[in-house]
Amino acid sequence: MQQQRRQPELVEGNLPVFVFPTELIFYADDQSTHKQVLTLYNPYEFALKFKVLCTTPNKYVVADAAGTVKPQCCVDIVIRHRDVRAAHYGVIDKFRLQVSEQSQRKALGRKEVIATLLPSAKEPPQQKEEEEKRIKEHLAESVFFEQTLCQPENRTASSGPSLLTVFLGIVCIAALMLPTLGEMESLVPLYLHLSVNQKLVAAYVLGLITMVILRT
């Protein structure tokens, strides 16, 4: 009977969603603001599933873009801005947090969070007031996209070293292992003996290849 009494309250889209903060401001000149935390609270007596959507998911990396919040608990959602450049200054993006019961697929509630990139936190007060006013007046309908594609941070963008790089590295290692010209006690044919300069070149190239592999 208790389930039947509270079921009418759990109408799609009517469940209040508690998120803090409700606005994210990233400053280009302050790297500490490029990564921020949204906290989703669950004050209810039942677990909630959540999903994070975004109007521009390619600009952000969201750790744990979907998950579960236990009853009367909270969860932190880390959001990192990964495309900080002047072309995005003042552009208003939106995140939408959708929640639902574990036994249901329909969204019971949603909350939108505004995200803005500004050039500096040291803007004149008048300019800040105008920016805040513009953000509050931004009430246009937005299209949201799944954020889960951005979850594996930098893994899709970097698939590791290419086969050519690996092959060149193996060739350089093999060259360094070959005997040097002048070594008589060797079973390796004479035409495979390398000079000191050739081995120095192989060592230099191997160092460059190692740097490339470490950066990928």
GROMACS .gro file of C-alpha atoms in nm:
model
  216
    1MET     CA    1   0.000   0.000   0.000
    2GLN     CA    2   0.289   0.235   0.075
    3GLN     CA    3   0.425   0.185  -0.277
    4GLN     CA    4   0.086   0.271  -0.421
    5ARG     CA    5   0.066   0.590  -0.214
    6ARG     CA    6   0.402   0.731  -0.328
    7GLN     CA    7   0.383   0.611  -0.688
    8PRO     CA    8   0.175   0.911  -0.810
    9GLU     CA    9   0.454   1.141  -0.686
   10LEU     CA   10   0.709   0.966  -0.905
   11VAL     CA   11   0.566   1.097  -1.228
   12GLU     CA   12   0.810   1.135  -1.513
   13GLY     CA   13   1.002   1.463  -1.481
   14ASN     CA   14   0.845   1.570  -1.149
   15LEU     CA   15   1.100   1.438  -0.900
   16PRO     CA   16   1.314   1.722  -0.754
   17VAL     CA   17   1.685   1.675  -0.826
   18PHE     CA   18   1.939   1.822  -0.586
   19VAL     CA   19   2.272   1.924  -0.740
   20PHE     CA   20   2.543   2.160  -0.622
   21PRO     CA   21   2.664   2.387  -0.768
   22THR     CA   22   2.406   2.482  -1.027
   23GLU     CA   23   2.654   2.679  -1.234
   24LEU     CA   24   3.010   2.600  -1.344
   25ILE     CA   25   3.249   2.877  -1.443
   26PHE     CA   26   3.586   2.786  -1.592
   27TYR     CA   27   3.863   3.048  -1.617
   28ALA     CA   28   4.113   3.009  -1.899
   29ASP     CA   29   4.401   3.162  -1.702
   30ASP     CA   30   4.343   2.944  -1.394
   31GLN     CA   31   4.410   2.575  -1.455
   32SER     CA   32   4.273   2.483  -1.113
   33THR     CA   33   3.924   2.574  -1.241
   34HIS     CA   34   3.950   2.353  -1.550
   35LYS     CA   35   3.843   2.056  -1.337
   36GLN     CA   36   3.533   2.098  -1.122
   37VAL     CA   37   3.303   1.876  -0.918
   38LEU     CA   38   2.925   1.844  -0.928
   39THR     CA   39   2.767   1.680  -0.625
   40LEU     CA   40   2.440   1.493  -0.674
   41TYR     CA   41   2.239   1.435  -0.355
   42ASN     CA   42   1.980   1.162  -0.300
   43PRO     CA   43   1.762   1.250   0.002
   44TYR     CA   44   1.509   0.980  -0.083
   45GLU     CA   45   1.461   0.637   0.070
   46PHE     CA   46   1.525   0.458  -0.258
   47ALA     CA   47   1.831   0.439  -0.484
   48LEU     CA   48   1.854   0.657  -0.793
   49LYS     CA   49   2.018   0.594  -1.126
   50PHE     CA   50   2.169   0.903  -1.288
   51LYS     CA   51   2.299   1.000  -1.630
   52VAL     CA   52   2.488   1.313  -1.736
   53LEU     CA   53   2.402   1.469  -2.072
   54CYS     CA   54   2.563   1.773  -2.232
   55THR     CA   55   2.493   2.012  -2.518
   56THR     CA   56   2.860   1.995  -2.628
   57PRO     CA   57   3.008   1.667  -2.500
   58ASN     CA   58   3.323   1.703  -2.715
   59LYS     CA   59   3.441   1.995  -2.497
   60TYR     CA   60   3.429   1.810  -2.166
   61VAL     CA   61   3.546   1.492  -1.998
   62VAL     CA   62   3.304   1.359  -1.738
   63ALA     CA   63   3.421   1.093  -1.496
   64ASP     CA   64   3.138   0.850  -1.417
   65ALA     CA   65   2.882   1.003  -1.652
   66ALA     CA   66   2.631   0.740  -1.537
   67GLY     CA   67   2.587   0.552  -1.213
   68THR     CA   68   2.382   0.497  -0.900
   69VAL     CA   69   2.332   0.700  -0.582
   70LYS     CA   70   2.238   0.506  -0.270
   71PRO     CA   71   1.947   0.627  -0.053
   72GLN     CA   72   2.032   0.936   0.155
   73CYS     CA   73   2.380   0.955   0.005
   74CYS     CA   74   2.560   1.169  -0.249
   75VAL     CA   75   2.805   1.120  -0.536
   76ASP     CA   76   3.069   1.349  -0.683
   77ILE     CA   77   3.085   1.390  -1.060
   78VAL     CA   78   3.416   1.529  -1.189
   79ILE     CA   79   3.391   1.748  -1.500
   80ARG     CA   80   3.701   1.866  -1.684
   81HIS     CA   81   3.707   2.126  -1.960
   82ARG     CA   82   3.942   1.992  -2.227
   83ASP     CA   83   3.903   2.253  -2.501
   84VAL     CA   84   4.008   2.581  -2.343
   85ARG     CA   85   4.056   2.841  -2.616
   86ALA     CA   86   3.949   3.196  -2.696
   87ALA     CA   87   3.683   3.085  -2.945
   88HIS     CA   88   3.482   2.939  -2.655
   89TYR     CA   89   3.495   3.244  -2.425
   90GLY     CA   90   3.145   3.337  -2.310
   91VAL     CA   91   2.980   3.039  -2.480
   92ILE     CA   92   2.710   2.892  -2.257
   93ASP     CA   93   2.696   2.513  -2.241
   94LYS     CA   94   2.453   2.305  -2.042
   95PHE     CA   95   2.472   1.980  -1.850
   96ARG     CA   96   2.157   1.788  -1.770
   97LEU     CA   97   2.145   1.535  -1.487
   98GLN     CA   98   1.865   1.284  -1.532
   99VAL     CA   99   1.761   1.053  -1.249
  100SER     CA  100   1.537   0.749  -1.238
  101GLU     CA  101   1.454   0.458  -1.010
  102GLN     CA  102   1.663   0.146  -1.061
  103SER     CA  103   1.353  -0.049  -1.160
  104GLN     CA  104   1.246   0.211  -1.417
  105ARG     CA  105   1.390   0.345  -1.741
  106LYS     CA  106   1.195   0.672  -1.763
  107ALA     CA  107   1.355   0.986  -1.619
  108LEU     CA  108   1.175   1.082  -1.298
  109GLY     CA  109   1.356   1.414  -1.266
  110ARG     CA  110   1.618   1.632  -1.428
  111LYS     CA  111   1.832   1.929  -1.338
  112GLU     CA  112   2.027   2.157  -1.570
  113VAL     CA  113   2.363   2.309  -1.485
  114ILE     CA  114   2.511   2.596  -1.685
  115ALA     CA  115   2.880   2.587  -1.778
  116THR     CA  116   3.072   2.889  -1.908
  117LEU     CA  117   3.435   2.951  -2.001
  118LEU     CA  118   3.567   3.300  -1.922
  119PRO     CA  119   3.912   3.440  -2.005
  120SER     CA  120   4.001   3.548  -1.651
  121ALA     CA  121   3.867   3.573  -1.298
  122LYS     CA  122   4.014   3.925  -1.281
  123GLU     CA  123   3.752   4.087  -1.503
  124PRO     CA  124   3.614   4.432  -1.417
  125PRO     CA  125   3.303   4.418  -1.191
  126GLN     CA  126   3.080   4.573  -1.459
  127GLN     CA  127   3.184   4.313  -1.716
  128LYS     CA  128   3.120   4.035  -1.463
  129GLU     CA  129   2.771   4.167  -1.390
  130GLU     CA  130   2.689   4.181  -1.761
  131GLU     CA  131   2.815   3.825  -1.808
  132GLU     CA  132   2.610   3.695  -1.514
  133LYS     CA  133   2.300   3.872  -1.643
  134ARG     CA  134   2.349   3.720  -1.988
  135ILE     CA  135   2.386   3.373  -1.838
  136LYS     CA  136   2.066   3.407  -1.634
  137GLU     CA  137   1.876   3.526  -1.941
  138HIS     CA  138   1.993   3.226  -2.144
  139LEU     CA  139   1.668   3.029  -2.142
  140ALA     CA  140   1.667   2.890  -2.496
  141GLU     CA  141   1.588   2.524  -2.550
  142SER     CA  142   1.900   2.314  -2.585
  143VAL     CA  143   1.974   1.976  -2.739
  144PHE     CA  144   2.157   1.737  -2.506
  145PHE     CA  145   2.380   1.448  -2.603
  146GLU     CA  146   2.516   1.144  -2.423
  147GLN     CA  147   2.833   1.221  -2.230
  148THR     CA  148   2.949   0.862  -2.183
  149LEU     CA  149   3.161   0.877  -2.501
  150CYS     CA  150   3.395   1.120  -2.323
  151GLN     CA  151   3.432   0.904  -2.015
  152PRO     CA  152   3.754   0.716  -2.106
  153GLU     CA  153   3.981   1.016  -2.070
  154ASN     CA  154   4.215   1.055  -2.368
  155ARG     CA  155   4.199   0.683  -2.447
  156THR     CA  156   4.006   0.715  -2.770
  157ALA     CA  157   4.216   1.011  -2.884
  158SER     CA  158   4.540   0.821  -2.833
  159SER     CA  159   4.544   0.462  -2.956
  160GLY     CA  160   4.915   0.406  -2.893
  161PRO     CA  161   5.219   0.412  -3.122
  162SER     CA  162   5.180   0.322  -3.490
  163LEU     CA  163   5.316   0.001  -3.637
  164LEU     CA  164   5.576   0.200  -3.833
  165THR     CA  165   5.708   0.357  -3.513
  166VAL     CA  166   5.734   0.018  -3.343
  167PHE     CA  167   5.907  -0.132  -3.649
  168LEU     CA  168   6.165   0.150  -3.662
  169GLY     CA  169   6.230   0.105  -3.292
  170ILE     CA  170   6.295  -0.268  -3.339
  171VAL     CA  171   6.530  -0.195  -3.632
  172CYS     CA  172   6.728   0.054  -3.420
  173ILE     CA  173   6.757  -0.194  -3.132
  174ALA     CA  174   6.876  -0.464  -3.371
  175ALA     CA  175   7.132  -0.225  -3.518
  176LEU     CA  176   7.271  -0.146  -3.173
  177MET     CA  177   7.304  -0.517  -3.097
  178LEU     CA  178   7.510  -0.584  -3.411
  179PRO     CA  179   7.892  -0.595  -3.373
  180THR     CA  180   8.102  -0.289  -3.442
  181LEU     CA  181   8.352  -0.271  -3.726
  182GLY     CA  182   8.687  -0.411  -3.611
  183GLU     CA  183   8.547  -0.683  -3.387
  184MET     CA  184   8.706  -1.003  -3.512
  185GLU     CA  185   8.559  -1.255  -3.270
  186SER     CA  186   8.204  -1.257  -3.404
  187LEU     CA  187   7.987  -1.510  -3.582
  188VAL     CA  188   7.796  -1.233  -3.758
  189PRO     CA  189   7.893  -1.180  -4.126
  190LEU     CA  190   8.126  -0.888  -4.186
  191TYR     CA  191   7.877  -0.697  -4.399
  192LEU     CA  192   7.649  -0.668  -4.093
  193HIS     CA  193   7.917  -0.500  -3.885
  194LEU     CA  194   7.830  -0.133  -3.828
  195SER     CA  195   8.053   0.166  -3.773
  196VAL     CA  196   8.044   0.373  -3.455
  197ASN     CA  197   7.876   0.660  -3.641
  198GLN     CA  198   7.602   0.429  -3.769
  199LYS     CA  199   7.534   0.307  -3.416
  200LEU     CA  200   7.522   0.665  -3.288
  201VAL     CA  201   7.258   0.747  -3.551
  202ALA     CA  202   7.059   0.436  -3.451
  203ALA     CA  203   7.079   0.535  -3.082
  204TYR     CA  204   6.964   0.891  -3.164
  205VAL     CA  205   6.667   0.768  -3.369
  206LEU     CA  206   6.577   0.517  -3.096
  207GLY     CA  207   6.571   0.801  -2.844
  208LEU     CA  208   6.332   1.002  -3.062
  209ILE     CA  209   6.107   0.700  -3.108
  210THR     CA  210   6.104   0.641  -2.732
  211MET     CA  211   5.988   1.000  -2.673
  212VAL     CA  212   5.709   0.957  -2.930
  213ILE     CA  213   5.591   0.633  -2.767
  214LEU     CA  214   5.591   0.788  -2.419
  215ARG     CA  215   5.380   1.082  -2.539
  216THR     CA  216   5.112   0.864  -2.702
   0.00000   0.00000   0.00000
